[in-house]
Amino acid sequence: MLRFLLAAALALTTMSPAAAQTGSPRVESLLSRMTLDEKIGQLNQVPGGRQRALNSRLDAAALERVRRGEIGSFLHVAGAAQIRELQRVAVEESRLGVPLLFGMDVVHGYKTLFPVPLALAASWDPDLVQQTAHVAAVEASAAGLNWTFSPMVDIARDARWGRVVEGAGEDPYLGSILATAQVRGYQGASLADPSSIIATAKHFVGYGAANGGRDYDSADISERTLHEVYLPPFYAAAQAGAGSMMTSFNDIAGVPLTAHPALVRVVLRRDWGYDGLIVSDWNAIPELMNHAIAGTPREAGAAALRGGVDMDMAGNLYSAELKGAVEADPTLLPMLDDAVRAVLLAKERLGLFDDPYGRADPAREAAAMLTPEHRAVAREAARRSMVLLKNDGDILPIAASARRIAVIGALAEDANSSLGSWRAQGKVEDVRPLIPALREALPNATLTYAQGYRPEAAQVVAVTASGEGAQAVHEVSDAEALAEAVETAKASDLVLLVVGEHFDRSGEARSYTDIGLSAAQDALADAVLATGKPVVVILMNGRPLAIPELAERAPAILETWFLGVESGPAIADVLTGSVSPGGRLPISFPRANGAMPMTYAHLPTGRPAAEDLVRDTARYRDQPITPLFAFGHGLTYSRFDYGPLEVDRASLGATGGVTASVVVRNVGAVAADEVVQLYMRDPVASVSRPVQQLRGFRRVALAPGQAKRVSFELTPAQFALWTDGWATEPGAIQLMVGAASDDIRGRAEITLTEAGRFATPAPAVATPSTESIVP
Ligand code: BGC
């Protein structure tokens, strides 16, 4: 198969294809009038600044380059006035008047910051996720932007990789659903609407599989895993119409994705019919020389173009080298034309040729940001993203009788961390922090606060690929601060212990071998728990944490991630019980650093993991075989009973569908949401299959005593496995329904009577679901 792919890729890149037409007369006409230099200019994306210093590089020289047609796009620029001026020069003063693309990492909000992507994924609420992306687009477009480098749809199963914070977690089905939701949210019904922006599915592909969880490192992925785990969310994004994709920094088995025709030209372009704009990652084209697959800048440029990369992000290499490369090797010219077509087509889809200034309207910009409506979406998103990991003795919600409450841990007052890793124009002063929100929500309680250790700004410890200095914080144990925290705890009826990680510990280039708490936080947690007071742990973090001891000793743990501008009030809503938590983990929590990578969807192996240590099985001897908290786990302030899982037919051919349904009843005393999860297993197949795979879910709101029937409609394509294409094999398929991957409440089985072949990756097929009240 791989041999076939490579051969096909070679054929595609060496053939000189009759110019692939876009079907757009305007694009074709423009292309026919462009000089080679103008074409290359379209492929050049230059930074107008950095993420935290937007527009800092926009000067007269930049305008001059625009005038000469040397720039196709800027990134890290914003502001309607600045962008209007750049666009004016491009449209009115360059020879062909081609408008510019303006891109930025608008990842979880532009001005109104929402929970970080991993947190949003924990909502298991695609509509909500779509709404947050829509608000982000409304704000970003008002500031002149027409392109975001989001969603990051990389599946991640190793929490040492700091970028788990930017994605939807470990599962390709959940990841595909949320990729679709985000693309729809950013792009709206039409890209030509001036409040829509182009979405970028990134990083194509396998970036989350970096060896050892080290950012940028090589990945070595089997073809089956590539198709079954890493590619499906990209397929879903492509189907949803994502206007752009970004290739990833990493190599797979020695082939960097910045120069990977077999995946970009064959799988993405040919097999999936993708016609959007493909952009490199930041400076990744020159870095092909570091990968050591190109000896000179010119070879690097030619390799990237052959690999199907249309636009050079910040590498300044296409602009410096492509001319020489094409002159030396004219077979590159049709590829260059196709790359220019992709850029022009993106501009046309955005309506830029007809309305270049629609997104650069200072009046709209002034009115669009952080409106009460946008804040309300942020509050709702933050509420729905929290995951109640543990709640022994129903210690939460906070009892009305709790009079003296101690809030302990410096993260409690770290509003900066609430903004998360990509913050576009989010500002600390826009964050509503935790402590004042708690005071407001608990007017009859006395709230005391102690830091417990000293957070100290450290020197820049790393510079990311996009050139940003790290803002690392050292958490320093301090005997006085610790003693004060212990006294504060002792003088309270209830402790809210806020621990986790500073926001800048997760994100790009933030890989760590140790994903437990810092020594200072560990000491604090230990001392506070030793007081014997009831302790509720509030976690703030961007990745799963290995905190087995804390999880054992603390009676309650609320995972709050980094929740954005409405962080404080939303946490207060949940702690006080005005809202029941309903989020679920989109990624497993390990018990130890050394237990990664891990996933609930593992293969059974010949010696399936067993608790009994006398047997030799697939496990670590020094840890239980279960994760600390499983994929899909999350509690509420209520309890739910599940009826049997019913299927409307016992067998299925290669077409048709089966409906699986279950009645879920709220048997507790408060209204709460249950996330009903549907898993499958193919118990015997020609190749070993995962013990569980998510194939459907629905977040259902239930009043106390209320019951609803939740139904899922499945088709044979969803049971397929990858063997040189997607195929089903005759035999049994087991279905499981439950409240988490480790809390299965009902099972059913159907038989596939025929083999089938399918075009869509199984995890990228969305399962329609419905709910109806059962009297
Ligand atoms: C990241 C991308 C990001 C780009 C532009 C790179 O370092 O990997 O995810 O879109 O910078 O900021």
PDB file of N, CA and C in Angstrom, residues 75 96-97 108 142 228 254 612 638 642 719 735:
ATOM      1  N   LEU A  75       0.426  37.442   8.650  1.00  0.00           N
ATOM      2  CA  LEU A  75      -0.110  36.817   9.850  1.00  0.00           C
ATOM      3  C   LEU A  75       0.307  37.637  11.067  1.00  0.00           C
ATOM      4  N   LEU A  96      -1.887  44.166 -10.038  1.00  0.00           N
ATOM      5  CA  LEU A  96      -3.097  43.400 -10.346  1.00  0.00           C
ATOM      6  C   LEU A  96      -4.187  43.568  -9.303  1.00  0.00           C
ATOM      7  N   GLY A  97      -3.885  44.278  -8.220  1.00  0.00           N
ATOM      8  CA  GLY A  97      -4.916  44.573  -7.231  1.00  0.00           C
ATOM      9  C   GLY A  97      -5.447  43.357  -6.495  1.00  0.00           C
ATOM     10  N   HIS A 108      -9.192  30.128  20.785  1.00  0.00           N
ATOM     11  CA  HIS A 108     -10.375  29.974  21.661  1.00  0.00           C
ATOM     12  C   HIS A 108     -10.885  31.363  22.019  1.00  0.00           C
ATOM     13  N   ALA A 142     -14.232  41.514  12.627  1.00  0.00           N
ATOM     14  CA  ALA A 142     -14.440  42.958  12.834  1.00  0.00           C
ATOM     15  C   ALA A 142     -13.096  43.671  12.964  1.00  0.00           C
ATOM     16  N   GLU A 228      -6.883   5.485  11.034  1.00  0.00           N
ATOM     17  CA  GLU A 228      -7.973   5.278  11.995  1.00  0.00           C
ATOM     18  C   GLU A 228      -7.985   6.328  13.100  1.00  0.00           C
ATOM     19  N   GLY A 254      10.435   9.645   8.865  1.00  0.00           N
ATOM     20  CA  GLY A 254      11.499  10.263   8.082  1.00  0.00           C
ATOM     21  C   GLY A 254      11.026  11.191   6.977  1.00  0.00           C
ATOM     22  N   ASP A 612      -4.292  -9.205  38.409  1.00  0.00           N
ATOM     23  CA  ASP A 612      -3.543 -10.237  39.110  1.00  0.00           C
ATOM     24  C   ASP A 612      -2.073 -10.235  38.664  1.00  0.00           C
ATOM     25  N   SER A 638     -26.117  14.805  40.429  1.00  0.00           N
ATOM     26  CA  SER A 638     -27.254  13.893  40.463  1.00  0.00           C
ATOM     27  C   SER A 638     -26.782  12.471  40.156  1.00  0.00           C
ATOM     28  N   TYR A 642     -29.685   3.717  33.953  1.00  0.00           N
ATOM     29  CA  TYR A 642     -29.786   3.358  32.536  1.00  0.00           C
ATOM     30  C   TYR A 642     -30.665   2.118  32.400  1.00  0.00           C
ATOM     31  N   PHE A 719     -18.562   0.859  11.484  1.00  0.00           N
ATOM     32  CA  PHE A 719     -17.954  -0.333  12.088  1.00  0.00           C
ATOM     33  C   PHE A 719     -16.726  -0.778  11.291  1.00  0.00           C
ATOM     34  N   LEU A 735     -22.051  -3.400  20.903  1.00  0.00           N
ATOM     35  CA  LEU A 735     -22.321  -1.993  21.232  1.00  0.00           C
ATOM     36  C   LEU A 735     -22.392  -1.866  22.754  1.00  0.00           C
TER      37      LEU A 735
END
